[in-house]
Every structure is written in C-alpha cells, then in structure tokens.
Coordinates of C-alpha atoms and ligand atoms in Angstrom, one line a residue:
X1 CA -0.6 39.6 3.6
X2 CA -3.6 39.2 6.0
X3 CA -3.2 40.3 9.0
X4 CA -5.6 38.4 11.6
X5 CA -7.2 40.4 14.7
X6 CA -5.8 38.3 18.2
X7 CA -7.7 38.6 21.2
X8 CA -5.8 36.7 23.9
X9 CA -2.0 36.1 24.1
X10 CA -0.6 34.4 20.7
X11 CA 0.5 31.6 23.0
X12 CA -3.0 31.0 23.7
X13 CA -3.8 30.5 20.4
X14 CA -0.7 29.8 17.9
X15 CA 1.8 26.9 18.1
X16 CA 5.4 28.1 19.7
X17 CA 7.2 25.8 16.9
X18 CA 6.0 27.5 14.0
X19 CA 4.1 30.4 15.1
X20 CA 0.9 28.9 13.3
X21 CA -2.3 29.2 14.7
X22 CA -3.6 26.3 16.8
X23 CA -6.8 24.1 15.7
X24 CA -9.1 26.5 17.8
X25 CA -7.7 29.5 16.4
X26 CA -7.6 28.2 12.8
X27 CA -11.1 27.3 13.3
X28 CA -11.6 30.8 14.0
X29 CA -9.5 32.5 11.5
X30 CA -11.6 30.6 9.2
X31 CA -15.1 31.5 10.6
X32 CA -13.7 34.9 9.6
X33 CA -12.3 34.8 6.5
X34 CA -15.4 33.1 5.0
X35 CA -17.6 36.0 6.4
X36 CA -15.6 38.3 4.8
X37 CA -14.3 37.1 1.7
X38 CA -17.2 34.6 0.4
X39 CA -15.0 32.5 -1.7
X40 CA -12.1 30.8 0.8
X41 CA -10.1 27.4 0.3
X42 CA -9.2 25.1 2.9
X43 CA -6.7 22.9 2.6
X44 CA -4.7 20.2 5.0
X45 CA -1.4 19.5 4.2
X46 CA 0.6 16.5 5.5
X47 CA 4.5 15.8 5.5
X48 CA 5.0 12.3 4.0
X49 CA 7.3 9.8 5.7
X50 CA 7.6 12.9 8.4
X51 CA 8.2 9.9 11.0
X52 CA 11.1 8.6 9.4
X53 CA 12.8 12.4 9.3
X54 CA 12.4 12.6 12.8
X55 CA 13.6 9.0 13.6
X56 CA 16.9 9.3 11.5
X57 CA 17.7 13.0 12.1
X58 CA 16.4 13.3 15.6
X59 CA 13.6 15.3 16.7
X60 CA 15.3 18.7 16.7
X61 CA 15.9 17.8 12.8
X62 CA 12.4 17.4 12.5
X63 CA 11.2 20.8 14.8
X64 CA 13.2 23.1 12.6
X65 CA 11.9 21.5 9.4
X66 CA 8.5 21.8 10.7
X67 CA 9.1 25.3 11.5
X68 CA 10.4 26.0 7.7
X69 CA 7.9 24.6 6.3
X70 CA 5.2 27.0 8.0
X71 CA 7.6 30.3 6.9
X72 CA 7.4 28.9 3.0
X73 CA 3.7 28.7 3.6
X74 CA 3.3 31.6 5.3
X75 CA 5.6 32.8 2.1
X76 CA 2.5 32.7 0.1
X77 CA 0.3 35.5 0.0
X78 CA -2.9 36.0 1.4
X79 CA -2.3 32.6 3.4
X80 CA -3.2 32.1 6.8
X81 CA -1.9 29.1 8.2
X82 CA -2.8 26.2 11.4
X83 CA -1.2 23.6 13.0
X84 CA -3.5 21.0 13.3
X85 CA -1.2 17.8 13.8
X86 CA 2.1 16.7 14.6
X87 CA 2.5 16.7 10.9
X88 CA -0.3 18.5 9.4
X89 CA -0.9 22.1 8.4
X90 CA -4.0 23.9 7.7
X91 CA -4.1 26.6 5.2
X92 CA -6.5 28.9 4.3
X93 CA -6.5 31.0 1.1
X94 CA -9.5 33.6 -0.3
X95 CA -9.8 33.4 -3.8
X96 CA -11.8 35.7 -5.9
X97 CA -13.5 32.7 -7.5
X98 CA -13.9 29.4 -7.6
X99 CA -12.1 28.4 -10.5
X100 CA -8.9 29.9 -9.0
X101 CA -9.0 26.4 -6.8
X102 CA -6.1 24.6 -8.7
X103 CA -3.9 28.1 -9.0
X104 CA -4.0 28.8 -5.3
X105 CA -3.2 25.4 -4.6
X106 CA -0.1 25.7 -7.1
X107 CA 1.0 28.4 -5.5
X108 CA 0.9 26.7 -1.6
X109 CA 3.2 23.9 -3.6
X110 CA 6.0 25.8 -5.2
X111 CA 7.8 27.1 -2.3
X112 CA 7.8 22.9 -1.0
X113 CA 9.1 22.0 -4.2
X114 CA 12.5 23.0 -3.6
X115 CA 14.8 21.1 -1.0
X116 CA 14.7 21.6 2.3
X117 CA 18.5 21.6 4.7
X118 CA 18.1 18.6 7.7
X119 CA 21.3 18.5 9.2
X120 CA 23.6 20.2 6.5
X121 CA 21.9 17.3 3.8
X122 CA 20.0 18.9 0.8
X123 CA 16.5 16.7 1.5
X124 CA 13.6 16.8 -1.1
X125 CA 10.3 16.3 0.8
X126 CA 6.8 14.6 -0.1
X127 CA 3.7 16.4 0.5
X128 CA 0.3 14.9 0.0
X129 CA -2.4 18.3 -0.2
X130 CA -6.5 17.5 0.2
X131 CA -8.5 20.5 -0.2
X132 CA -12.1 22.2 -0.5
X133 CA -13.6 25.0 -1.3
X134 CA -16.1 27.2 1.0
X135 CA -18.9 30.0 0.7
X136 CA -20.5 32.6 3.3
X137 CA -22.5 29.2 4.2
X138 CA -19.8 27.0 4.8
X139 CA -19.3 25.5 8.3
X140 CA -15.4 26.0 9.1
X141 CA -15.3 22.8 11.1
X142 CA -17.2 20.9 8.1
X143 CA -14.6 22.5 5.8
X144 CA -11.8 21.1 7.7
X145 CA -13.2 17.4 7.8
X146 CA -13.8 17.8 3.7
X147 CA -10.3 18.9 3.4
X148 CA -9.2 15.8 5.6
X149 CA -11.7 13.7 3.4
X150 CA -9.5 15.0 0.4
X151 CA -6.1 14.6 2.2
X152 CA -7.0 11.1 3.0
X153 CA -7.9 10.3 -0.7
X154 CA -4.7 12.6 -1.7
X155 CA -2.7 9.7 0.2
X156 CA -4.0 6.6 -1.9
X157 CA -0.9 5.9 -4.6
X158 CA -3.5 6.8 -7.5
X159 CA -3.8 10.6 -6.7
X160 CA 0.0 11.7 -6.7
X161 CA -0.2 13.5 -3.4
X162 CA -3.1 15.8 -4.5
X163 CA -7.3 15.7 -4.1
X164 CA -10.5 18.1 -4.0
X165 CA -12.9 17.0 -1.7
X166 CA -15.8 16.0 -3.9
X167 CA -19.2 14.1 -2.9
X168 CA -17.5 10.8 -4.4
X169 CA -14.9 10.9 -2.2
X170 CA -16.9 11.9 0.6
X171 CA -18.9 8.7 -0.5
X172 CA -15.6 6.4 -0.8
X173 CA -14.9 7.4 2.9
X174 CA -18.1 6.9 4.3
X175 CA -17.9 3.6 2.6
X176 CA -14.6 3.4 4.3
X177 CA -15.8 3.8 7.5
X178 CA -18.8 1.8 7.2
X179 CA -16.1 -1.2 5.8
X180 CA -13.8 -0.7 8.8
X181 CA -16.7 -0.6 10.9
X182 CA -18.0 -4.7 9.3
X183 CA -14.4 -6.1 9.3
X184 CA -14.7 -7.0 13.2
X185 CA -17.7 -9.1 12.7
X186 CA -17.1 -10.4 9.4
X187 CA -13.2 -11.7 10.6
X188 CA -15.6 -13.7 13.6
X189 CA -18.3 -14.7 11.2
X190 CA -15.5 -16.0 8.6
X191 CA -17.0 -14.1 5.8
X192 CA -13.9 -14.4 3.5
X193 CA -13.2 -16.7 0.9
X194 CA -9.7 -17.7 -0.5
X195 CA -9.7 -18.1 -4.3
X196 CA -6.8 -19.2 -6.4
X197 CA -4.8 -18.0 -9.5
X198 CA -2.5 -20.9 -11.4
X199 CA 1.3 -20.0 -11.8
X200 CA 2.5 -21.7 -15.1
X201 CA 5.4 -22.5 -16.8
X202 CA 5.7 -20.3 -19.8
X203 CA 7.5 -23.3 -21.8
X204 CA 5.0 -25.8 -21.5
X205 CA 2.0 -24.2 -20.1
X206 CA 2.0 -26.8 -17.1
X207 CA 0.8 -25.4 -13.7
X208 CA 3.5 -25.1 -11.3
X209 CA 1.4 -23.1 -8.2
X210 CA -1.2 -21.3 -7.2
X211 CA -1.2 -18.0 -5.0
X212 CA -4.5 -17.6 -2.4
X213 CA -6.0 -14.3 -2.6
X214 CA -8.5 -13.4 -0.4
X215 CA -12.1 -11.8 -1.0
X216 CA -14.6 -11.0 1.4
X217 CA -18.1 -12.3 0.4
X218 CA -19.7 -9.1 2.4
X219 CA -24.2 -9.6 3.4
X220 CA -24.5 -6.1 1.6
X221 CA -22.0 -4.9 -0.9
X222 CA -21.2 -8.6 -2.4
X223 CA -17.8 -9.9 -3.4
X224 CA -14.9 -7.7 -2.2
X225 CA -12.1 -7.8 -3.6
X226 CA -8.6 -7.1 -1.6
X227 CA -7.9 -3.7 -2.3
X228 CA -10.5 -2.5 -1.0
X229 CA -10.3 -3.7 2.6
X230 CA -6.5 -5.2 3.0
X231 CA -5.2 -1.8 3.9
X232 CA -8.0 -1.3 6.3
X233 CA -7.7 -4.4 8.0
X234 CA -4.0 -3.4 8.4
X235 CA -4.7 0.0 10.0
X236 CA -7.2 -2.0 12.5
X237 CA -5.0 -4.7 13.1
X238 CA -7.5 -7.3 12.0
X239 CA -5.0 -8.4 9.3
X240 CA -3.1 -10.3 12.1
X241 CA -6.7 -12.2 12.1
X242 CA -7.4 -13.0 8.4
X243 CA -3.7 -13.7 7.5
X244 CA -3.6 -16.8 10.1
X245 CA -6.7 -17.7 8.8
X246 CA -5.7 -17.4 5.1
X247 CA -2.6 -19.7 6.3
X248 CA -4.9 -22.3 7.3
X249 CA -7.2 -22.0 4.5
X250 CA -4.4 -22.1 1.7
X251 CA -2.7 -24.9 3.9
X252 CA -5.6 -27.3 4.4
X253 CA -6.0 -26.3 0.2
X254 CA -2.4 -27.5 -0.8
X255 CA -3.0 -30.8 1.3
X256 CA -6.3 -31.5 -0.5
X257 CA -4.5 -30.2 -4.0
X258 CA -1.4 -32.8 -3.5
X259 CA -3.0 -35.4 -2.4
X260 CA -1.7 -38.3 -4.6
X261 CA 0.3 -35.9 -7.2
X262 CA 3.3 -37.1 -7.9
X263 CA 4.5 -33.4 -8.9
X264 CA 2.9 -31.2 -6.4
X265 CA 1.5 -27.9 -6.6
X266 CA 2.5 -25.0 -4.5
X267 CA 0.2 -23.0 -3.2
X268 CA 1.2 -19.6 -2.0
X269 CA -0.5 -17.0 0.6
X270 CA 0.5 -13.1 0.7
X271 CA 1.5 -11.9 4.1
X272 CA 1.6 -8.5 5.5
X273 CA 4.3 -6.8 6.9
X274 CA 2.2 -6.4 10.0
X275 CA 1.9 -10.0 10.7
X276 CA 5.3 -10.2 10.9
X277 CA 5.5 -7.2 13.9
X278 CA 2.7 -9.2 15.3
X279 CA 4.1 -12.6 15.8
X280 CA 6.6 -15.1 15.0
X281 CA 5.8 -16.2 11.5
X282 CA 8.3 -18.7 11.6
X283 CA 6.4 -20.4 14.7
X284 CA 3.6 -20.1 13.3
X285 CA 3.2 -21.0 9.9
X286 CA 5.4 -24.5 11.7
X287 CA 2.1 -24.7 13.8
X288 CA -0.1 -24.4 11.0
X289 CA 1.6 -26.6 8.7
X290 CA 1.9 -29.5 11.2
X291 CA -1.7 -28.9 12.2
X292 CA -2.6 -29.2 8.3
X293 CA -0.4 -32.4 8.4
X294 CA 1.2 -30.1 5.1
X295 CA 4.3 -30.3 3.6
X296 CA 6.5 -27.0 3.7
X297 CA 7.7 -27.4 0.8
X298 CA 4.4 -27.4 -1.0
X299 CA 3.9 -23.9 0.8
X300 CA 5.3 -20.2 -0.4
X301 CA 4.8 -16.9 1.2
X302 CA 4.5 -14.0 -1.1
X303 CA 6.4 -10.6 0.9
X304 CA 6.4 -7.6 -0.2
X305 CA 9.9 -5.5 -0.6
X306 CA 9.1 -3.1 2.0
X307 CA 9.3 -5.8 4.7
X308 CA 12.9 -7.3 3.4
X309 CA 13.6 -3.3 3.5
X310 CA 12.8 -2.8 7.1
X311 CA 14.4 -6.1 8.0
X312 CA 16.2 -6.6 11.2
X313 CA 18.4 -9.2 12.3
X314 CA 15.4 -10.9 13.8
X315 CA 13.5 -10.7 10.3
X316 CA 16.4 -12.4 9.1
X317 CA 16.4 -14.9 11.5
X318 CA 12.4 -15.5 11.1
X319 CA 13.2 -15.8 7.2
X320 CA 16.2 -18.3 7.7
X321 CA 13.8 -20.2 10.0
X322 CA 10.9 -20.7 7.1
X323 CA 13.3 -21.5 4.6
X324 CA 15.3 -23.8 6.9
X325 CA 11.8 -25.3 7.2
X326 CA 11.2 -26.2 3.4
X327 CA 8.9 -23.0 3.1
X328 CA 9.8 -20.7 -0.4
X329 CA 10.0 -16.5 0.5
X330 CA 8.6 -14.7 -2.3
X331 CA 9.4 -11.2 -3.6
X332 CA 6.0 -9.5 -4.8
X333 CA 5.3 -6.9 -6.5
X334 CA 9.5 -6.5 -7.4
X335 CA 10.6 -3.6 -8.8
X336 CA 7.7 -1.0 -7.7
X337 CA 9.2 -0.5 -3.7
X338 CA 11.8 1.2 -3.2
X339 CA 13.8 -1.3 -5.1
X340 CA 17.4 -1.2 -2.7
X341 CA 18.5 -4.4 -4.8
X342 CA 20.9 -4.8 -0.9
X343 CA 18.2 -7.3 0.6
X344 CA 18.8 -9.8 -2.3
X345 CA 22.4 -10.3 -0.9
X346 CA 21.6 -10.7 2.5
X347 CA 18.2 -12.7 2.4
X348 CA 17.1 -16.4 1.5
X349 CA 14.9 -15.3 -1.2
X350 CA 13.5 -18.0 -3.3
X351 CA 11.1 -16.4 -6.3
X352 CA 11.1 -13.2 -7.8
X353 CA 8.0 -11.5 -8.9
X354 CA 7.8 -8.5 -11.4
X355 CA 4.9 -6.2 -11.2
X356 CA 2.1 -6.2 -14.1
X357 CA 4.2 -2.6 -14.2
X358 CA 6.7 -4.1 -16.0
X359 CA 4.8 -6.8 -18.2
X360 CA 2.1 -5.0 -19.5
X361 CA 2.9 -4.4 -23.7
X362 CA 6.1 -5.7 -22.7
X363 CA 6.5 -6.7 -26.3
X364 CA 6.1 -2.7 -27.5
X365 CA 8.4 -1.8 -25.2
X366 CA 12.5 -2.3 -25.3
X367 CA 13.1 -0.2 -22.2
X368 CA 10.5 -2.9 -20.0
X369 CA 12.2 -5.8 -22.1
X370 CA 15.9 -4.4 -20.8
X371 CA 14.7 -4.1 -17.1
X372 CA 13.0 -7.4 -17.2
X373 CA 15.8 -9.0 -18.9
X374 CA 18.1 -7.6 -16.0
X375 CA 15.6 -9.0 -13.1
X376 CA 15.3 -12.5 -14.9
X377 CA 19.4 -11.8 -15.0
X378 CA 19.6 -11.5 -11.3
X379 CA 17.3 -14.3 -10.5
X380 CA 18.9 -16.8 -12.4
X381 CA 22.3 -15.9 -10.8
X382 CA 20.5 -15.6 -7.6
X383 CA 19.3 -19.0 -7.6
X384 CA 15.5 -17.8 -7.3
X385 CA 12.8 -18.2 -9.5
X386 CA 11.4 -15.5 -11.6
X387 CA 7.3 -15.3 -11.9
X388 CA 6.0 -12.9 -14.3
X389 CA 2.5 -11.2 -12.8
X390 CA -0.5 -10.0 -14.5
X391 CA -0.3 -11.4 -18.2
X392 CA -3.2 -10.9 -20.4
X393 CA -2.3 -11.0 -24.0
X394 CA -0.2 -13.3 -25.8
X395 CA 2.1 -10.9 -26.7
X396 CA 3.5 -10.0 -23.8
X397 CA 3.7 -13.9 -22.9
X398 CA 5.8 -14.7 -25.9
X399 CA 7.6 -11.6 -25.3
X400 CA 8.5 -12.8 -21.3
X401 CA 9.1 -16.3 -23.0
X402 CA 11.9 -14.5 -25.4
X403 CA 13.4 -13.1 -22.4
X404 CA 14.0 -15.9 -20.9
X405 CA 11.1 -15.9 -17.9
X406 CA 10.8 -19.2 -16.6
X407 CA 6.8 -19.0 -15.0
X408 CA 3.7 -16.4 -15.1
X409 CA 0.7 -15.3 -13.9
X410 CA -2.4 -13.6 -15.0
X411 CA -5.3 -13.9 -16.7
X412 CA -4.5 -15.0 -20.2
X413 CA -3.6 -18.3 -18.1
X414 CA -6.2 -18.5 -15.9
X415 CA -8.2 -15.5 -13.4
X416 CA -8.3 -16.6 -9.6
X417 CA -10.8 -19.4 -9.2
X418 CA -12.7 -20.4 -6.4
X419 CA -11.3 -23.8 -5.4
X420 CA -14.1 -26.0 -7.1
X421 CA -13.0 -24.2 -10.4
X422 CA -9.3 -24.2 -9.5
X423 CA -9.4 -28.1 -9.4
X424 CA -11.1 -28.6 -12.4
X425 CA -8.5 -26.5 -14.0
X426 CA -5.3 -28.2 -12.8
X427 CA -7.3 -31.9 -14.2
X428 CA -7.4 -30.2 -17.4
X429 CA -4.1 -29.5 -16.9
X430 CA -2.6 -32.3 -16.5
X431 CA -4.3 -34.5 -19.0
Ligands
C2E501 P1 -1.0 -9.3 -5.5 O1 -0.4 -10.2 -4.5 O2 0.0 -8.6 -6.4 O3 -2.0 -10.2 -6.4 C1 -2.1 -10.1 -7.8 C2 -3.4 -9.3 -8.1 O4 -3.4 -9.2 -9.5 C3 -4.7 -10.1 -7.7 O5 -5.6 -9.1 -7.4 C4 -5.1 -10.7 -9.0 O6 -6.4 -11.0 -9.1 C5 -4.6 -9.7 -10.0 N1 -4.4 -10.2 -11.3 C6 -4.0 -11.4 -11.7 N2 -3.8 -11.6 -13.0 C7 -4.1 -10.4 -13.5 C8 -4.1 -9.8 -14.9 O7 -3.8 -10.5 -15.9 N3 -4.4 -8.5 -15.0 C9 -4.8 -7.8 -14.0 N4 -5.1 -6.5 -14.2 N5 -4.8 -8.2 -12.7 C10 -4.4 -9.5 -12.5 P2 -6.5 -9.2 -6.1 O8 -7.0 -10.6 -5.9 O9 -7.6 -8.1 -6.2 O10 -5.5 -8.9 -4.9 C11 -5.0 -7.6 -4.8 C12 -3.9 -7.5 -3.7 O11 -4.5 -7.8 -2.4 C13 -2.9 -8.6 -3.9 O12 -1.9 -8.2 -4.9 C14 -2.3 -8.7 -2.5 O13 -1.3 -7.7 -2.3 C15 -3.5 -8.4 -1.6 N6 -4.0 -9.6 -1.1 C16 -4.8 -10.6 -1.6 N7 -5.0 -11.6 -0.7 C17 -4.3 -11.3 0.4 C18 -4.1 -12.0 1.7 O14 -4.6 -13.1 1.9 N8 -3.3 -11.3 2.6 C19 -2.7 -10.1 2.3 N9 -2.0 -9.5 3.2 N10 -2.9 -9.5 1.1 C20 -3.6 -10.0 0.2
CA502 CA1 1.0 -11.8 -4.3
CA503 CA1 2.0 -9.0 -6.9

C-alpha cells in the first residue's frame, strides 16, 4: 500500500466522510505519483442513481455507503484515492505499463461488484468508471479532465459503465460542448425542422399516423439528427423551448394533413419528461391545439416510461386532462425502462409501443415472439393500441402480423419524410 507524505493536518486536505483526499490534495498526490512512478492511471468513478439512494434511504444511508465504498477502493492495492464530488471518486493506480490499463481497472471494480448493506437491505450498486493513462509529462489537472471526458462517455447507454479517454472522445465532447454552446441561438433562429415517419396498419398497409421527429438543420455540421442534441437540450433546459415548438409545428401539420380526409391521420409529437416538470402540458397543448384550430383527437403524444414511472398524482391528473381532451398518451420505447408493468393499471394509456429491441429478427427469434406476443396480449386487454417500431425487413413484418400486431413503424414502410414527401406519400396511399 502507498503511503503518501502529508504536510498540513489531514483535515486540511482529506474528506472527514471517507478519509479520501480532497480535489487539491488528489491533485497533488497525483503530481507525485507521476514523478515517481512514470506510468500512473487516473480514473473518476461515479455512483449511479446515488441521488435516489440518498432520497429513499436518507442521507445518513447515503454517508455511510459513500464511506464504504472509499474502504473497498482503498482495499485495492497500490490505490490512492480523492473525493472529488458529492458522488465521485478519484483514483489513482501506478502500473508498470501501459497495457496493465484494463487489469488495474478490473481490479478497482471487483470489490463494487458485490452488494453493498443500506439500511439492513442487501443493495447492488451501478458504477460508471472513465479513465486515462499518464507519463512523467502528464499534467495531473489535464489527467483529471481526460478521465472526466471518459466518465462522461462511460455514462452514454452504449459503453456499459466503462470508457478510456481517447482523442475521439475528447473530439465527441468538444463537439458536445461546441453543440450545447449553438442550441441557444439555433432554438431563436428556428433552425429545426420536423419530419415525419407513417404508422401503418400491418393488415392492409393503410396509413394510420405519423410521429414528428425533430432534426436540427445546423449552418456548419448539416442535418442533425435527435440523438445527438435531445439530451443536451434537456440538460440546458432548452427542450422546454423546442418541445412547444414541435407542438405547434406537428399541430399546424395535422390540420393541413386532415383537411378534407374523411379518415384522418394522427400525427404524433414525443415529449420529454422535462416538459412536463416545466409546465402544465395539459394547458398547454389545449392552447396550442385551439390556436391551431386542431382537433385533439387527431393529436398523440409519445411518453416515455420513465415519466408514467415517476408519476405523481398531479401527472395523473395532467394525463386524465389530455385524454379527457380527445388527445391519445403513448408509451414509447415499451419494454426497455424499467418496465414496472404498475403504471398500465393506474394510467389512461392509449397505444403501446415496443422498441426496435424487440422487433428486430423477430421472426428468428421465439423468445422476442413470446414477449411480444405477451405485450400485444396486454394491449388488447388494455384497450390500447399496440405499434410495432423500427421494421426493416419483411420478415419481421409478417412475423409481427402472425402475432397478432395491429400497426408499425419503420423503414420498410416508409423513413421519416420531410412534410412535402410525407404528403405525397399518404396520396399514394390512399389511391
Ligand atoms: P423514437 O421516438 O423512438 O423515434 C424512433 C426513431 O427510430 C427515429 O429516430 C426514427 O427515425 C428511427 N427509426 C424509424 N424506423 C426505423 C427503422 O426501421 N430502423 C431504425 N434503425 N431506426 C428507425 P430519430 O428521428 O433519430 O429520433 C431519435 C429519438 O429522438 C426519438 O426516438 C425520440 O426519442 C427523440 N426525438 C425525436 N424528436 C423529438 C422531439 O420532438 N422531442 C423529443 N423530446 N424527443 C424527440
Ligand atoms: Ca417516439
Ligand atoms: Ca420509440
């Protein structure tokens, strides 16, 4: 175990919780260590959900795991170890070369793997682990921002909880930062575009609806599609923003879609979470559909399950409210939350629809066939409708039609269209 000289008072410079050092100290430790071991890793570890721990348990629940987690990290040898956020460690191992990387960083794991006691409940925590590798050269601070660069990456759902600083990432957050940085003036120039994907019925191939997703037409980098600035917007707030706009936009789009159509179209818009902390939707999208002079019951809103999951009574009113209104609430994305099936009982939910997760090779695959079986199943008995997402081969469509699935999505049907494209498609469609 390394044993680090202290100058001042350990107070001064390690955190009375978990007797790690503080940033300064760390900062130190690892001006140090690089000096005199060449090789050193630096990694920055975060508790995931830690905020939820805290808020269930109480606080004292969450000090004493805070403080057990720093003795299993301090349980690995030849660590040395900094507090650097209300959830976040530091750590900093030597290695004897550079290809020992992914070892060390197995051996900072292991002792998180097992549970951890809150309250007298065995819990099993999430980590998510960035890290980077130093020489003699290194600048300590620099290796602490490329070990949040990594931590940051480590935290998108791709990277299972785990990523090396590399100049690519480096890149993708720069990029990130240069994004965030645009969205303020692109949200008052308007420089977003809705464009539309058909729903169809998988019987007779007619179009049903169409779901608005946005893209942001940015002066440099070109077409944008959502995932790359939706969770952005949401950390800056500027979701609240775009959303009402993409109400208005897919709203004044289902009047000009319906006008004269006997059988009209739907046309559906996602909503954040967020939007829903931020205002009263129900109020709102009433204000925007009158404005629009729309029917609600031309309009859907596509939720995701983490908002149904968080619900409160007033969520429950707000959704009561749209669907008292004519408006149809969408479950997206079903199946790849958290999936508590309790929300179903308790709220007016009108469609259903299963993640590409669960229709892709659908037809080579009897365990996917059973679970969407099951979900078509519940929404039949439920009284909602069950939309099938991200279709590409006709396989899979005749394997959803097999099941039972009454309408889907995706791009053997049709890709999202801008909306000259969109009508053309639903003439064809109809003739
Ligand atoms: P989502 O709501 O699940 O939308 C479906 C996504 O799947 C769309 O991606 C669509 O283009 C894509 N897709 C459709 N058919 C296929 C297929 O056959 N194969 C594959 N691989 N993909 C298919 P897109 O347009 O990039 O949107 C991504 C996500 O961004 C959306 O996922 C939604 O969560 C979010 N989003 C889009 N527009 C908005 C918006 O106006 N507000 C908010 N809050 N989120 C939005
Ligand atoms: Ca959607
Ligand atoms: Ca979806």
């Amino acid at each position: 175990m390394l044993t680090l000289k202290t100058d001042g008072p350990p107070s001064d410079r390690s955190d009375p919780l978990t007797g790690a050092a503080n940033r300064t100290h760390f900062v130190e430790c690892i001006g140090r260590l690089i000096q005199s071991e060449a090789i050193l890793l630096v990694a920055k570890l975060d508790i995931r959900r830690f905020h939820d721990i805290n808020f269930s348990y109480g606080y004292d629940a969450g000090d004493r795991l805070l403080a057990e987690i720093a003795d299993r990290l301090r349980s690995v040898s030849g660590t040395v170890i900094g507090r650097l956020g209300a959830n976040e460690f530091g750590i900093a191992v030597p290695l004897a070369a550079e290809s020992d990387a992914a070892g060390a960083v197995e051996r900072i794991r292991n002792p998180l793997r097992h549970v951890f006691d809150v309250n007298g409940r065995d819990i099993k925590l999430a980590f998510a682990l960035g890290y980077a590798v130093g020489t003699a050269d290194s600048e300590p601070i620099t290796l602490i921002r490329n070990a949040g660069v990594a931590l940051h990456e480590a935290k998108s759902p791709h990277a299972r909880g785990i990523s090396v600083f590399s100049a690519e990432t480096d890149e993708k957050m720069r990029t990130r930062m240069q994004l965030t940085e645009d969205l303020g003036s692109a949200v008052v120039d308007r420089e977003f575009v809705l464009h539309f994907q058909p729903k169809v019925r998988l019987d007779t191939g007619a179009i049903i609806g169409v779901e608005g997703l946005v893209r942001w037409e940015h002066p440099v980098q070109g077409l944008l599609s959502p995932d790359r600035f939706i969770g952005i917007a949401e950390d800056t707030g500027h979701i609240v923003e775009i959303g009402h706009w993409a109400l208005q936009e897919a709203a004044r789009f289902a009047k000009r879609l319906n006008a004269n159509r006997a059988h009209p179209v739907r046309v559906a818009v996602n909503v954040s979470p967020i939007e829903f902390q931020h205002h009263d939707m129900a109020e709102l999208v009433s204000t925007v559909l009158k404005q629009a002079g729309v029917d609600p019951d031309w309009m859907t809103l596509e939720l995701t399950e983490s908002l149904f999951l968080e619900s409160s009574a007033n969520h429950l009113r707000t959704f009561r409210r749209l669907r008292d209104l004519g408006v149809d609430l969408a479950v997206d994305d079903f199946g790849t939350g958290y999936s508590s099936l309790r929300y179903l009982e308790a709220f007016p939910v009108s469609e259903i629809k299963i993640d590409q997760a669960f229709t892709r090779d659908l037809h080579a695959n009897s365990r996917r066939q059973a679970i969407v079986r099951a979900v078509i199943g519940l929404g039949r008995d439920l009284g909602s409708m069950v939309t099938a997402e991200g279709v590409e081969t006709t396989p899979e469509r005749n394997a959803l039609r097999d099941a039972g699935c009454w309408s889907a999505q995706g791009y053997l049907f049709s890709p999202p269209l801008d909306e000259r494209a969109l009508l053309r498609f639903v003439e064809s469609n109809a003739s």
